[in-house]
PDB file of C-alpha atoms in Angstrom:
ATOM      1  CA  VAL A  83      -6.982 -10.019   8.636  1.00  0.00           C
ATOM      2  CA  GLN A  84      -9.481  -6.847   7.677  1.00  0.00           C
ATOM      3  CA  LEU A  85      -7.620  -4.075   5.716  1.00  0.00           C
ATOM      4  CA  GLN A  86      -9.453  -0.391   5.746  1.00  0.00           C
ATOM      5  CA  ALA A  87      -7.607   2.099   3.539  1.00  0.00           C
ATOM      6  CA  SER A  88      -8.330   6.077   3.678  1.00  0.00           C
ATOM      7  CA  GLY A  89      -6.705   9.028   2.131  1.00  0.00           C
ATOM      8  CA  GLY A  90      -7.599   9.467  -1.210  1.00  0.00           C
ATOM      9  CA  GLY A  91      -9.260  11.425  -3.163  1.00  0.00           C
ATOM     10  CA  VAL A  92      -8.859  14.428  -6.254  1.00  0.00           C
ATOM     11  CA  VAL A  93      -5.490  16.401  -6.563  1.00  0.00           C
ATOM     12  CA  GLN A  94      -3.721  18.752  -9.081  1.00  0.00           C
ATOM     13  CA  ALA A  95      -0.655  17.874 -10.545  1.00  0.00           C
ATOM     14  CA  GLY A  96       2.320  18.609  -8.258  1.00  0.00           C
ATOM     15  CA  GLY A  97       0.056  18.296  -5.345  1.00  0.00           C
ATOM     16  CA  SER A  98       0.845  15.329  -2.407  1.00  0.00           C
ATOM     17  CA  LEU A  99      -1.484  13.273  -0.660  1.00  0.00           C
ATOM     18  CA  ARG A 100      -0.937  10.825   2.056  1.00  0.00           C
ATOM     19  CA  LEU A 101      -2.681   7.483   2.271  1.00  0.00           C
ATOM     20  CA  SER A 102      -3.149   5.041   5.824  1.00  0.00           C
ATOM     21  CA  CYS A 103      -4.503   1.810   5.844  1.00  0.00           C
ATOM     22  CA  ALA A 104      -4.935  -0.019   9.262  1.00  0.00           C
ATOM     23  CA  ALA A 105      -5.193  -3.815   9.280  1.00  0.00           C
ATOM     24  CA  SER A 106      -7.216  -5.537  11.790  1.00  0.00           C
ATOM     25  CA  ALA A 107      -4.357  -8.343  13.468  1.00  0.00           C
ATOM     26  CA  ASP A 108      -4.960  -9.343  16.967  1.00  0.00           C
ATOM     27  CA  GLY A 109      -1.753  -9.785  19.116  1.00  0.00           C
ATOM     28  CA  PHE A 110       1.068 -10.586  16.257  1.00  0.00           C
ATOM     29  CA  SER A 111       2.742  -7.795  13.611  1.00  0.00           C
ATOM     30  CA  ILE A 112       2.129  -8.618  10.012  1.00  0.00           C
ATOM     31  CA  ASN A 113       5.065  -9.496   7.499  1.00  0.00           C
ATOM     32  CA  TYR A 114       4.788  -7.028   5.437  1.00  0.00           C
ATOM     33  CA  LEU A 115       2.215  -4.183   4.466  1.00  0.00           C
ATOM     34  CA  GLY A 116       2.077  -1.997   1.530  1.00  0.00           C
ATOM     35  CA  TRP A 117       0.206  -0.415  -1.539  1.00  0.00           C
ATOM     36  CA  TYR A 118      -0.504  -1.327  -5.240  1.00  0.00           C
ATOM     37  CA  ARG A 119      -2.593   0.126  -7.615  1.00  0.00           C
ATOM     38  CA  GLN A 120      -4.447  -0.612 -10.394  1.00  0.00           C
ATOM     39  CA  ALA A 121      -5.179   2.598 -13.441  1.00  0.00           C
ATOM     40  CA  ALA A 122      -8.153   1.875 -15.375  1.00  0.00           C
ATOM     41  CA  GLY A 123      -7.173  -0.536 -18.082  1.00  0.00           C
ATOM     42  CA  LYS A 124      -3.749  -1.473 -16.365  1.00  0.00           C
ATOM     43  CA  GLN A 125      -2.662  -3.962 -14.116  1.00  0.00           C
ATOM     44  CA  ARG A 126      -2.166  -4.049 -10.924  1.00  0.00           C
ATOM     45  CA  GLU A 127       1.100  -2.919 -10.255  1.00  0.00           C
ATOM     46  CA  LEU A 128       3.479  -2.623  -6.982  1.00  0.00           C
ATOM     47  CA  VAL A 129       3.875   1.116  -5.357  1.00  0.00           C
ATOM     48  CA  ALA A 130       5.764   0.019  -2.271  1.00  0.00           C
ATOM     49  CA  THR A 131       5.423  -2.848   0.249  1.00  0.00           C
ATOM     50  CA  ILE A 132       7.580  -2.473   4.028  1.00  0.00           C
ATOM     51  CA  THR A 133       8.435  -4.919   6.299  1.00  0.00           C
ATOM     52  CA  SER A 134       7.606  -5.183  10.167  1.00  0.00           C
ATOM     53  CA  GLY A 135      11.902  -4.603  10.284  1.00  0.00           C
ATOM     54  CA  GLY A 136      11.221  -1.304   8.489  1.00  0.00           C
ATOM     55  CA  SER A 137      12.985  -2.779   4.746  1.00  0.00           C
ATOM     56  CA  THR A 138      10.938  -1.203   2.016  1.00  0.00           C
ATOM     57  CA  LYS A 139      10.827  -1.894  -1.741  1.00  0.00           C
ATOM     58  CA  TYR A 140       9.266   0.465  -4.448  1.00  0.00           C
ATOM     59  CA  GLY A 141       7.390  -0.112  -7.734  1.00  0.00           C
ATOM     60  CA  ASP A 142       9.434   1.212 -10.622  1.00  0.00           C
ATOM     61  CA  SER A 143      10.842   5.077 -10.698  1.00  0.00           C
ATOM     62  CA  LEU A 144       8.353   5.638  -7.555  1.00  0.00           C
ATOM     63  CA  GLU A 145      10.999   6.125  -5.255  1.00  0.00           C
ATOM     64  CA  GLY A 146      11.863   9.411  -4.501  1.00  0.00           C
ATOM     65  CA  ARG A 147       8.286  10.699  -4.863  1.00  0.00           C
ATOM     66  CA  PHE A 148       6.710   7.925  -2.886  1.00  0.00           C
ATOM     67  CA  THR A 149       7.328   7.238   0.573  1.00  0.00           C
ATOM     68  CA  ILE A 150       6.233   3.961   2.345  1.00  0.00           C
ATOM     69  CA  SER A 151       6.017   4.026   6.203  1.00  0.00           C
ATOM     70  CA  ARG A 152       4.806   2.226   9.449  1.00  0.00           C
ATOM     71  CA  PRO A 153       4.207   4.286  12.161  1.00  0.00           C
ATOM     72  CA  ASN A 154       4.256   3.119  15.755  1.00  0.00           C
ATOM     73  CA  ILE A 155       0.722   2.314  15.646  1.00  0.00           C
ATOM     74  CA  GLN A 156       0.612  -1.498  15.093  1.00  0.00           C
ATOM     75  CA  ASN A 157      -0.406  -3.011  11.709  1.00  0.00           C
ATOM     76  CA  SER A 158      -0.340   0.556  10.008  1.00  0.00           C
ATOM     77  CA  VAL A 159       1.279   1.858   6.842  1.00  0.00           C
ATOM     78  CA  TYR A 160       1.173   5.082   5.315  1.00  0.00           C
ATOM     79  CA  LEU A 161       1.919   5.990   1.820  1.00  0.00           C
ATOM     80  CA  GLN A 162       3.076   9.454   2.084  1.00  0.00           C
ATOM     81  CA  MET A 163       2.992  10.488  -2.318  1.00  0.00           C
ATOM     82  CA  SER A 164       4.756  13.913  -3.296  1.00  0.00           C
ATOM     83  CA  THR A 165       4.816  15.755  -6.803  1.00  0.00           C
ATOM     84  CA  LEU A 166       1.494  13.898  -8.613  1.00  0.00           C
ATOM     85  CA  ARG A 167       1.240  13.560 -11.809  1.00  0.00           C
ATOM     86  CA  PRO A 168      -1.657  12.670 -13.825  1.00  0.00           C
ATOM     87  CA  GLU A 169      -0.532   9.353 -14.877  1.00  0.00           C
ATOM     88  CA  ASP A 170      -0.493   8.503 -10.564  1.00  0.00           C
ATOM     89  CA  THR A 171      -4.286   8.205 -11.347  1.00  0.00           C
ATOM     90  CA  ALA A 172      -5.399   4.755 -10.108  1.00  0.00           C
ATOM     91  CA  VAL A 173      -7.808   3.006  -7.131  1.00  0.00           C
ATOM     92  CA  TYR A 174      -4.568   2.174  -4.638  1.00  0.00           C
ATOM     93  CA  TYR A 175      -5.198  -0.762  -2.834  1.00  0.00           C
ATOM     94  CA  CYS A 176      -3.654  -1.615   0.771  1.00  0.00           C
ATOM     95  CA  TYR A 177      -1.935  -5.627   0.721  1.00  0.00           C
ATOM     96  CA  ALA A 178      -0.975  -7.147   3.454  1.00  0.00           C
ATOM     97  CA  ARG A 179       1.305 -10.428   3.507  1.00  0.00           C
ATOM     98  CA  HIS A 180       1.879 -13.018   6.923  1.00  0.00           C
ATOM     99  CA  TYR A 181       3.223 -16.296   7.356  1.00  0.00           C
ATOM    100  CA  SER A 182       0.456 -18.146   8.877  1.00  0.00           C
ATOM    101  CA  THR A 183       1.797 -20.984  11.359  1.00  0.00           C
ATOM    102  CA  ALA A 184      -1.921 -22.049  11.786  1.00  0.00           C
ATOM    103  CA  TYR A 185      -1.891 -23.122   7.932  1.00  0.00           C
ATOM    104  CA  GLY A 186       1.768 -23.322   6.904  1.00  0.00           C
ATOM    105  CA  LYS A 187       1.716 -20.881   4.428  1.00  0.00           C
ATOM    106  CA  TRP A 188       2.533 -17.452   3.362  1.00  0.00           C
ATOM    107  CA  MET A 189      -1.309 -15.488   3.225  1.00  0.00           C
ATOM    108  CA  ASP A 190      -2.405 -12.084   1.306  1.00  0.00           C
ATOM    109  CA  TYR A 191      -4.666  -9.794   2.409  1.00  0.00           C
ATOM    110  CA  TRP A 192      -6.179  -6.924   0.139  1.00  0.00           C
ATOM    111  CA  GLY A 193      -8.216  -3.963   1.091  1.00  0.00           C
ATOM    112  CA  LYS A 194     -10.995  -2.611  -1.505  1.00  0.00           C
ATOM    113  CA  GLY A 195      -9.372  -0.084  -2.596  1.00  0.00           C
ATOM    114  CA  THR A 196      -9.237   3.700  -2.698  1.00  0.00           C
ATOM    115  CA  GLN A 197      -9.189   6.477  -5.759  1.00  0.00           C
ATOM    116  CA  VAL A 198      -6.727   8.698  -6.254  1.00  0.00           C
ATOM    117  CA  THR A 199      -7.176  10.874  -9.263  1.00  0.00           C
ATOM    118  CA  VAL A 200      -4.574  13.888 -10.035  1.00  0.00           C
ATOM    119  CA  SER A 201      -5.622  16.108 -12.540  1.00  0.00           C
ATOM    120  CA  SER A 202      -3.591  18.451 -15.053  1.00  0.00           C
TER     121      SER A 202
END
């Protein structure tokens, strides 16, 4: 599975951005898609995940400003970010998790990351 993210950039505080990610996976729906982020000097942290059934999970204090969704395009995921703050500045990584019947275990996949910079 390969992940291709897009939509990062520079935005002023209070603004919005939408990140998109497309996963290459033929013939099956990936169990979990989502986003993590890593700010300079900090550990990578959960932003949000969404299952193939539409169940969502958000990182602390992000629900309400961030919304994750899976469009009708198979194995794609959006992250709508609103009311952005300078502390949201980070590299955002697209993430996928799927149970491999071939290997008999959960497999994790990461995209290369897209920079989001929020200026004050």
